[in-house]
Tab-separated table of C-alpha atoms in Angstrom:
chain	number	residue	atom	x	y	z
C	162	UNK	CA	10.278	10.028	-14.582
C	163	UNK	CA	7.056	11.849	-15.441
C	164	UNK	CA	4.965	14.174	-13.295
C	165	UNK	CA	2.272	11.532	-12.682
C	166	UNK	CA	4.703	9.061	-11.140
C	167	UNK	CA	6.300	11.799	-9.024
C	168	UNK	CA	2.854	12.912	-7.811
C	169	UNK	CA	2.014	9.286	-7.042
C	170	UNK	CA	5.216	8.841	-5.044
C	171	UNK	CA	4.600	12.029	-3.075
C	172	UNK	CA	0.997	11.011	-2.366
C	173	UNK	CA	2.194	7.608	-1.185
C	174	UNK	CA	4.780	9.286	1.011
C	175	UNK	CA	2.097	11.597	2.394
C	176	UNK	CA	-0.057	8.601	3.387
C	177	UNK	CA	2.860	7.140	5.339
C	178	UNK	CA	3.594	10.465	7.048
C	179	UNK	CA	-0.067	10.777	8.059
C	180	UNK	CA	0.026	7.292	9.581
C	181	UNK	CA	3.285	8.007	11.422
C	182	UNK	CA	1.805	11.284	12.680
C	183	UNK	CA	-1.242	9.445	14.023
C	184	UNK	CA	0.888	6.849	15.804
C	185	UNK	CA	3.526	9.135	17.281
C	186	UNK	CA	1.322	12.128	18.100
C	187	UNK	CA	-1.508	10.170	19.703
C	188	UNK	CA	0.522	7.158	20.886
C	189	UNK	CA	-2.309	5.083	19.442
C	190	UNK	CA	-2.813	2.739	16.507
C	191	UNK	CA	-6.558	2.326	17.023
C	192	UNK	CA	-8.274	1.742	13.707
C	193	UNK	CA	-5.058	0.630	11.992
C	194	UNK	CA	-4.615	-2.943	10.770
C	195	UNK	CA	-1.306	-4.483	11.803
C	196	UNK	CA	-1.847	-7.162	9.177
C	197	UNK	CA	-2.049	-4.584	6.394
C	198	UNK	CA	1.147	-2.960	7.679
C	199	UNK	CA	2.916	-6.331	7.766
C	200	UNK	CA	1.808	-6.987	4.195
C	201	UNK	CA	3.155	-3.610	3.068
C	202	UNK	CA	6.480	-4.304	4.800
C	203	UNK	CA	6.676	-7.601	2.924
C	204	UNK	CA	5.753	-5.818	-0.322
C	205	UNK	CA	8.659	-3.383	-0.048
C	206	UNK	CA	11.190	-5.939	1.184
C	207	UNK	CA	10.501	-8.248	-1.771
C	208	UNK	CA	10.126	-5.500	-4.402
C	209	UNK	CA	13.378	-3.758	-3.590
C	210	UNK	CA	15.709	-6.750	-3.539
C	211	UNK	CA	17.766	-4.820	-6.079
C	212	UNK	CA	18.476	-1.964	-3.658
C	213	UNK	CA	22.186	-2.811	-3.367
C	214	UNK	CA	22.700	-4.267	-6.851
C	215	UNK	CA	20.938	-1.999	-9.368
C	216	UNK	CA	21.452	1.755	-9.051
C	217	UNK	CA	18.951	3.882	-10.985
C	218	UNK	CA	19.160	7.281	-9.321
C	219	UNK	CA	19.599	8.865	-5.894
C	220	UNK	CA	15.858	9.634	-5.792
C	221	UNK	CA	15.012	6.001	-6.557
C	222	UNK	CA	17.345	4.627	-3.889
C	223	UNK	CA	16.199	7.099	-1.231
C	224	UNK	CA	12.524	6.295	-1.858
C	225	UNK	CA	13.229	2.569	-1.564
C	226	UNK	CA	14.965	3.068	1.789
C	227	UNK	CA	12.170	5.351	3.020
C	228	UNK	CA	9.412	2.885	2.125
C	229	UNK	CA	11.218	-0.097	3.637
C	230	UNK	CA	12.272	1.781	6.771
C	231	UNK	CA	8.908	3.429	7.430
C	232	UNK	CA	6.935	0.209	6.946
C	233	UNK	CA	9.194	-1.686	9.359
C	234	UNK	CA	9.024	1.185	11.869
C	235	UNK	CA	5.208	1.120	11.795
C	236	UNK	CA	5.120	-2.643	12.342
C	237	UNK	CA	7.623	-2.326	15.198
C	238	UNK	CA	5.565	0.395	16.895
C	239	UNK	CA	2.348	-1.587	16.659
C	240	UNK	CA	4.013	-4.726	18.002
C	241	UNK	CA	6.600	-3.437	20.470
C	242	UNK	CA	5.980	0.160	21.551
C	243	UNK	CA	4.732	-0.075	25.169
C	244	UNK	CA	1.948	2.499	24.691
C	245	UNK	CA	1.020	2.113	21.019
C	246	UNK	CA	0.574	-1.651	21.094
C	247	UNK	CA	-2.049	-1.379	23.869
C	248	UNK	CA	-4.416	0.422	21.474
C	249	UNK	CA	-4.170	-2.212	18.717
C	250	UNK	CA	-7.623	-3.609	17.811
C	251	UNK	CA	-6.605	-7.262	17.750
C	252	UNK	CA	-10.179	-8.548	18.027
C	253	UNK	CA	-11.198	-6.573	14.917
C	254	UNK	CA	-8.068	-7.284	12.882
C	255	UNK	CA	-8.853	-10.924	12.118
C	256	UNK	CA	-8.326	-11.065	8.351
C	257	UNK	CA	-6.323	-14.217	7.508
C	258	UNK	CA	-3.559	-12.502	5.586
C	259	UNK	CA	-1.315	-15.562	5.451
C	260	UNK	CA	-3.591	-17.057	2.797
C	261	UNK	CA	-3.283	-13.880	0.726
C	262	UNK	CA	0.513	-14.119	0.911
C	263	UNK	CA	0.446	-17.754	-0.224
C	264	UNK	CA	-1.985	-17.068	-3.068
C	265	UNK	CA	0.089	-14.118	-4.334
C	266	UNK	CA	3.293	-16.157	-4.216
C	267	UNK	CA	1.743	-19.010	-6.186
C	268	UNK	CA	0.357	-16.516	-8.700
C	269	UNK	CA	3.814	-14.959	-9.076
C	270	UNK	CA	5.281	-18.387	-9.836
C	271	UNK	CA	2.700	-18.830	-12.580
C	272	UNK	CA	2.454	-15.300	-13.979
C	273	UNK	CA	5.662	-13.284	-14.291
C	274	UNK	CA	7.513	-11.491	-17.042
C	275	UNK	CA	10.879	-13.250	-16.673
C	276	UNK	CA	11.533	-16.352	-14.572
C	277	UNK	CA	14.317	-15.054	-12.356
C	278	UNK	CA	14.529	-14.725	-8.576
C	279	UNK	CA	14.123	-10.951	-8.552
C	280	UNK	CA	11.402	-10.845	-11.215
C	281	UNK	CA	9.274	-13.495	-9.495
C	282	UNK	CA	9.484	-11.628	-6.194
C	283	UNK	CA	8.806	-8.346	-8.006
C	284	UNK	CA	5.614	-9.879	-9.434
C	285	UNK	CA	4.773	-11.251	-5.965
C	286	UNK	CA	5.129	-7.764	-4.450
C	287	UNK	CA	2.866	-6.257	-7.116
C	288	UNK	CA	0.140	-8.866	-6.566
C	289	UNK	CA	0.440	-8.541	-2.792
C	290	UNK	CA	0.244	-4.743	-2.840
C	291	UNK	CA	-2.984	-4.951	-4.839
C	292	UNK	CA	-4.742	-6.705	-1.945
C	293	UNK	CA	-2.702	-5.524	1.067
C	294	UNK	CA	-5.370	-2.954	1.946
C	295	UNK	CA	-8.053	-5.638	2.473
C	296	UNK	CA	-7.360	-6.250	6.213
C	297	UNK	CA	-7.501	-2.475	6.778
C	298	UNK	CA	-10.816	-2.079	4.962
C	299	UNK	CA	-12.309	-5.050	6.807
C	300	UNK	CA	-11.192	-3.624	10.153
C	301	UNK	CA	-12.739	-0.240	9.363
C	302	UNK	CA	-16.022	-1.868	8.343
C	303	UNK	CA	-16.133	-3.852	11.587
C	304	UNK	CA	-15.306	-0.857	13.752
C	305	UNK	CA	-17.818	1.393	11.986
C	306	UNK	CA	-16.395	4.816	12.844
C	307	UNK	CA	-13.239	6.061	11.132
C	308	UNK	CA	-11.144	8.832	12.702
C	309	UNK	CA	-9.876	11.679	10.524
C	310	UNK	CA	-6.215	10.651	10.307
C	311	UNK	CA	-7.027	7.023	9.495
C	312	UNK	CA	-9.488	8.136	6.834
C	313	UNK	CA	-6.914	10.473	5.289
C	314	UNK	CA	-4.291	7.722	5.379
C	315	UNK	CA	-6.501	5.353	3.369
C	316	UNK	CA	-7.583	8.181	1.041
C	317	UNK	CA	-3.993	9.082	0.142
C	318	UNK	CA	-3.116	5.409	-0.367
C	319	UNK	CA	-5.945	5.091	-2.875
C	320	UNK	CA	-5.030	8.375	-4.569
C	321	UNK	CA	-1.422	7.200	-4.942
C	322	UNK	CA	-2.517	4.144	-6.876
C	323	UNK	CA	-4.899	6.178	-9.022
C	324	UNK	CA	-2.043	8.504	-10.003
C	325	UNK	CA	0.112	5.504	-10.874
C	326	UNK	CA	-2.578	4.278	-13.285
C	327	UNK	CA	-2.360	7.639	-15.081
C	328	UNK	CA	1.432	7.214	-15.059
C	329	UNK	CA	1.143	3.820	-16.755
C	330	UNK	CA	-1.238	5.174	-19.396
C	331	UNK	CA	1.173	8.024	-20.073
C	332	UNK	CA	4.124	5.662	-20.363
C	333	UNK	CA	2.210	3.330	-22.684
C	334	UNK	CA	1.734	6.144	-25.189
C	335	UNK	CA	5.174	7.723	-24.800
C	336	UNK	CA	7.529	4.723	-24.401
C	337	UNK	CA	8.221	2.220	-27.164
C	338	UNK	CA	8.788	-0.827	-24.967
C	339	UNK	CA	6.568	-0.358	-21.925
C	340	UNK	CA	5.417	-3.886	-20.984
C	341	UNK	CA	4.614	-3.806	-17.261
C	342	UNK	CA	1.183	-5.393	-17.751
C	343	UNK	CA	1.331	-7.097	-14.345
C	344	UNK	CA	1.570	-3.730	-12.587
C	345	UNK	CA	-1.213	-2.245	-14.724
C	346	UNK	CA	-3.739	-5.021	-14.108
C	347	UNK	CA	-2.892	-5.285	-10.403
C	348	UNK	CA	-3.139	-1.516	-10.051
C	349	UNK	CA	-6.635	-1.515	-11.524
C	350	UNK	CA	-7.686	-4.243	-9.081
C	351	UNK	CA	-6.162	-2.334	-6.177
C	352	UNK	CA	-7.880	0.924	-7.124
C	353	UNK	CA	-11.223	-0.870	-7.474
C	354	UNK	CA	-10.920	-2.097	-3.875
C	355	UNK	CA	-10.932	1.533	-2.721
C	356	UNK	CA	-14.129	2.432	-4.619
C	357	UNK	CA	-16.480	1.773	-1.695
C	358	UNK	CA	-14.269	3.718	0.713
C	359	UNK	CA	-14.014	6.660	-1.698
C	360	UNK	CA	-17.807	6.766	-2.005
C	361	UNK	CA	-18.410	6.969	1.744
C	362	UNK	CA	-15.519	9.386	2.210
C	363	UNK	CA	-17.127	11.685	-0.369
C	364	UNK	CA	-20.505	11.436	1.375
C	365	UNK	CA	-18.861	12.260	4.694
C	366	UNK	CA	-17.098	15.289	3.194
C	367	UNK	CA	-20.229	16.477	1.372
C	368	UNK	CA	-22.468	16.288	4.450
C	369	UNK	CA	-19.714	17.351	6.898
C	370	UNK	CA	-20.342	14.287	9.060
C	371	UNK	CA	-18.057	11.678	10.627
C	372	UNK	CA	-16.912	8.990	8.228
C	373	UNK	CA	-18.672	5.659	8.802
C	374	UNK	CA	-18.425	2.491	6.757
C	375	UNK	CA	-21.314	0.012	6.636
C	376	UNK	CA	-20.628	-3.258	8.430
């Protein structure tokens, strides 16, 4: 593991901790897309099918459990917690994510590195993660105002993917057989989706004003 991947993992973990802090400290999920959280839960469940079959390291296994467990906990809170679920913006969270899931699955059947059960679902999880943020971005655009914790959550998610791109570049030049082109291309697409958010976040920080996204 190189420093760029470790930094990416820690940034990703930080985004999840920020979201959990928002939910548990405020007992509110206002401004958070349940559909994005469901997509992320599906991403981790399908990516880490090898959790009990392929051991890489203790760090690797712990991170897999953390990502799966935290994503399921967030979905549970937004759906079942008696206080948190009342603050869910159902009328704003209308992105039809089921079509994204279907499209990513069909793409994984067509474009994969090896045609095996685990590899197809690994490719599916990579494609799905690239677009999982879309319901969240759409919700924020419709709501207009973005609270600080939600803004930081999205910022760290985008930063995590940016660090992973640097990780892939580093691995391309230092490893003889690095061939994860699916992850590289999907990562570029995912990072590009954050560009608009990053721009308005920077403007908000520069002018010391509340973050707002254009509808």
